[in-house]
Coordinates of C-alpha atoms in Angstrom, one line a residue:
Chain O
M1 CA 114.5 144.8 101.8
T2 CA 117.9 146.0 100.7
N3 CA 119.6 142.7 99.8
T4 CA 116.8 141.3 97.8
S5 CA 118.9 139.8 95.0
I6 CA 121.3 138.2 97.5
N7 CA 118.3 136.8 99.4
Q8 CA 116.8 135.5 96.2
A9 CA 120.1 133.7 95.2
S10 CA 120.5 132.0 98.6
N11 CA 116.8 131.1 98.6
G12 CA 117.2 129.4 95.2
R13 CA 120.2 127.5 96.5
A14 CA 118.2 126.5 99.6
W15 CA 115.3 125.1 97.5
I16 CA 117.8 123.1 95.3
A17 CA 119.3 121.7 98.5
L18 CA 115.8 120.8 99.7
L19 CA 114.8 119.0 96.5
L20 CA 118.2 117.2 96.6
A21 CA 117.5 116.2 100.2
G22 CA 114.1 114.8 99.1
A23 CA 115.8 112.8 96.3
F24 CA 118.5 111.5 98.6
E25 CA 115.8 110.4 101.1
I26 CA 114.1 108.3 98.4
V27 CA 117.4 106.6 97.6
Y28 CA 118.0 106.1 101.4
A29 CA 114.6 104.5 101.8
L30 CA 115.1 102.2 98.8
S31 CA 118.6 101.3 100.0
V32 CA 117.4 100.4 103.5
A33 CA 114.8 98.1 101.9
G34 CA 117.3 96.7 99.5
S35 CA 119.8 96.1 102.3
E36 CA 117.5 93.3 103.8
A37 CA 118.3 94.2 107.4
F38 CA 121.9 95.2 106.4
T39 CA 122.9 91.8 105.1
V40 CA 123.5 93.0 101.6
L41 CA 126.7 95.0 101.4
N42 CA 126.2 97.4 98.5
W43 CA 122.7 98.5 99.6
S44 CA 123.9 98.9 103.2
I45 CA 126.7 101.2 102.1
S46 CA 124.3 103.2 99.9
A47 CA 121.9 103.5 102.9
I48 CA 124.6 105.0 105.1
V49 CA 126.0 107.4 102.4
F50 CA 122.5 108.7 101.5
F51 CA 121.4 109.0 105.2
L52 CA 124.4 111.4 105.7
L53 CA 123.8 113.2 102.4
T54 CA 120.2 113.8 103.3
L55 CA 121.1 115.1 106.7
Y56 CA 123.6 117.5 105.2
A57 CA 121.3 118.8 102.4
L58 CA 118.4 119.1 104.8
S59 CA 120.5 121.2 107.2
V60 CA 121.7 123.5 104.4
A61 CA 118.2 124.0 103.2
L62 CA 116.6 124.6 106.5
K63 CA 119.1 127.5 107.3
T64 CA 117.0 129.5 104.8
I65 CA 113.6 127.8 104.4
D66 CA 111.1 127.8 107.1
V67 CA 111.3 124.5 109.1
G68 CA 107.6 123.6 108.8
I69 CA 107.4 124.2 105.0
G70 CA 110.8 122.5 104.4
Y71 CA 109.9 119.3 106.3
A72 CA 106.5 119.3 104.5
V73 CA 108.1 119.3 101.1
W74 CA 110.9 116.9 102.0
A75 CA 108.6 114.4 103.7
G76 CA 106.2 114.5 100.8
I77 CA 108.9 113.8 98.2
G78 CA 110.4 111.0 100.3
A79 CA 107.1 109.3 101.0
V80 CA 105.7 109.6 97.5
G81 CA 109.0 108.8 95.8
S82 CA 109.7 105.6 97.9
A83 CA 106.2 104.4 97.2
V84 CA 106.4 105.0 93.4
F85 CA 110.1 103.8 92.9
G86 CA 109.7 101.0 95.5
S87 CA 106.8 99.5 93.5
V88 CA 108.8 99.7 90.3
L89 CA 112.2 98.6 91.7
F90 CA 111.1 95.8 94.0
E91 CA 107.8 94.9 92.2
Q92 CA 105.8 95.7 95.3
S93 CA 102.5 96.7 93.8
L94 CA 100.0 98.3 96.1
T95 CA 96.3 97.4 96.0
L96 CA 93.9 100.3 95.3
G97 CA 92.9 100.4 99.0
Q98 CA 96.5 100.5 100.2
A99 CA 97.3 103.3 97.8
F100 CA 94.3 105.3 99.1
W101 CA 95.3 105.0 102.8
L102 CA 98.9 105.7 101.9
A103 CA 97.8 109.0 100.2
V104 CA 95.8 109.8 103.3
I105 CA 98.9 109.4 105.5
I106 CA 101.2 111.4 103.2
A107 CA 98.6 114.2 102.9
G108 CA 98.2 114.1 106.7
V109 CA 101.9 114.4 107.4
I110 CA 102.3 117.3 104.9
W111 CA 99.3 119.1 106.4
L112 CA 100.8 118.5 109.9
K113 CA 104.2 120.0 108.9
L114 CA 102.6 123.0 107.3
A115 CA 100.5 123.5 110.4
S116 CA 103.7 123.6 112.4
S117 CA 105.1 126.4 110.2
E118 CA 105.8 129.6 112.2
K119 CA 106.0 131.5 109.0
L120 CA 102.6 130.5 107.7
Q121 CA 101.0 131.2 111.0
A122 CA 102.6 134.5 111.3
D123 CA 101.5 135.3 107.7
E124 CA 98.0 134.5 108.6
S125 CA 97.8 136.6 111.7
G126 CA 99.1 139.5 109.6
L127 CA 102.4 140.0 111.5
I128 CA 104.5 139.6 108.3
A129 CA 103.4 141.3 105.1
S130 CA 104.9 139.2 102.4
Chain C
M1 CA 103.1 91.5 113.7
I2 CA 106.7 91.7 114.9
S3 CA 107.4 94.0 112.0
W4 CA 104.9 96.6 113.5
L5 CA 107.0 96.5 116.7
Y6 CA 110.2 97.1 114.8
L7 CA 108.6 100.0 113.0
G8 CA 107.5 101.3 116.5
V9 CA 111.1 101.3 117.8
A10 CA 112.3 102.9 114.5
V11 CA 109.7 105.6 115.1
L12 CA 111.0 106.3 118.6
F13 CA 114.5 106.7 117.5
E14 CA 113.5 108.8 114.5
I15 CA 111.9 111.3 117.0
A16 CA 115.2 111.3 118.8
V17 CA 116.9 112.1 115.5
A18 CA 114.7 115.1 114.9
F19 CA 115.2 116.3 118.5
S20 CA 118.9 115.9 118.3
A21 CA 119.3 117.4 114.9
G22 CA 117.2 120.4 116.1
N23 CA 119.7 121.0 119.0
A24 CA 122.8 120.4 116.9
Q25 CA 122.5 123.8 115.3
G26 CA 123.7 123.0 111.8
F27 CA 125.9 120.2 113.3
T28 CA 128.2 122.7 115.1
R29 CA 127.5 121.1 118.5
L30 CA 129.5 117.9 118.9
W31 CA 127.4 115.9 121.4
W32 CA 124.0 116.7 119.7
T33 CA 125.6 115.7 116.4
I34 CA 126.8 112.4 117.8
A35 CA 123.3 111.9 119.2
T36 CA 121.8 112.5 115.8
L37 CA 124.0 110.0 114.1
V38 CA 123.6 107.3 116.7
S39 CA 119.8 107.6 116.9
G40 CA 119.7 107.8 113.1
A41 CA 121.7 104.6 112.9
I42 CA 119.4 102.7 115.4
A43 CA 116.3 104.1 113.6
T44 CA 117.6 102.9 110.2
F45 CA 118.5 99.5 111.5
F46 CA 115.0 98.9 112.9
L47 CA 113.4 100.3 109.8
S48 CA 115.4 97.8 107.7
L49 CA 114.0 95.0 110.0
A50 CA 110.5 96.2 109.4
L51 CA 111.0 96.5 105.7
L52 CA 111.8 92.9 105.4
E53 CA 108.0 92.5 105.6
F54 CA 106.6 95.9 104.7
D55 CA 106.6 97.2 101.2
V56 CA 109.1 100.0 101.2
G57 CA 106.6 102.8 100.3
V58 CA 104.2 101.6 103.0
G59 CA 106.7 101.0 105.8
Y60 CA 108.7 104.2 105.1
S61 CA 105.7 106.4 105.0
I62 CA 104.2 105.1 108.2
W63 CA 107.6 105.4 109.9
T64 CA 108.2 109.0 108.9
S65 CA 104.6 110.2 109.4
V66 CA 104.1 108.6 112.8
A67 CA 107.4 110.1 113.9
G68 CA 106.1 113.5 112.7
V69 CA 103.0 113.0 114.8
G70 CA 105.1 112.0 117.8
I71 CA 107.2 115.2 117.4
V72 CA 104.2 117.4 117.5
I73 CA 102.6 115.6 120.5
L74 CA 105.9 115.6 122.5
G75 CA 106.4 119.3 121.5
A76 CA 102.9 120.1 122.9
I77 CA 103.6 118.1 126.1
F78 CA 107.2 119.2 126.9
F79 CA 107.8 122.5 125.0
Q80 CA 104.4 124.1 125.4
E81 CA 103.9 124.2 121.6
R82 CA 100.3 124.9 120.8
L83 CA 98.0 122.2 119.4
N84 CA 95.6 123.8 117.1
L85 CA 92.7 122.3 115.0
R86 CA 94.9 121.9 112.0
K87 CA 97.6 120.0 113.7
L88 CA 95.0 117.8 115.3
S89 CA 93.4 117.1 111.9
G90 CA 96.8 116.3 110.4
I91 CA 97.4 113.9 113.3
A92 CA 94.0 112.3 112.8
M93 CA 94.7 111.8 109.0
V94 CA 98.0 110.0 109.8
I95 CA 96.5 107.8 112.5
G96 CA 93.4 107.0 110.4
G97 CA 95.6 106.2 107.4
V98 CA 97.8 103.9 109.5
I99 CA 94.7 102.1 110.7
G100 CA 93.3 101.9 107.2
L101 CA 96.6 100.4 105.9
R102 CA 96.6 97.9 108.8
L103 CA 93.1 96.8 108.0
S104 CA 93.8 96.7 104.2
G105 CA 96.4 94.1 104.9
A106 CA 99.7 96.0 104.5
A107 CA 101.9 93.6 106.6

């Protein structure tokens, strides 16, 4: 590696973009819920704006970060965040059973995205020494 | 029950979003970019219908996770991407979790 410092800088920016994409996705999910099928104007505008922001931030992040890992982190942040903030903001409290199954789903999708990562699979078969 | 149907339609269009965005190459290709935005709008609208009944955390998580499962399965069928034990176990967790949520009375 000759351009290590340059790579590290762009890597850092990519991870910031990814975390932002996760945060934007939470706001998007809450806005879609708050829009009540796009009958409430402010929430509807917010949903559209944060949909576009998420798409942009995610595309910036995934130029550098492996797609499988990137989607796993992004999906995890969005799902956990919308459950936590949704229950606070809209007073939608989950039962213990629902929270358990929700955790199973979220763990499942993170696991699935990681399993789709070309980088992780290549690492394991020893093709890339990292 | 109709809200599950709305969620199903939203899942189909979310899969279309992932497929279009993947082909849009950083949104430099016009038609794939348009396809991404149109599918995203339709997916979002049907999600919003489903969320009239579902709690946001539950509905959103089912939506994004089942779409993730759909993307992997379609990738295996149409793009010869390999299904390994890990992917299958992730798919099983998502499906098991959705069934569990359904049985525990989440909408």
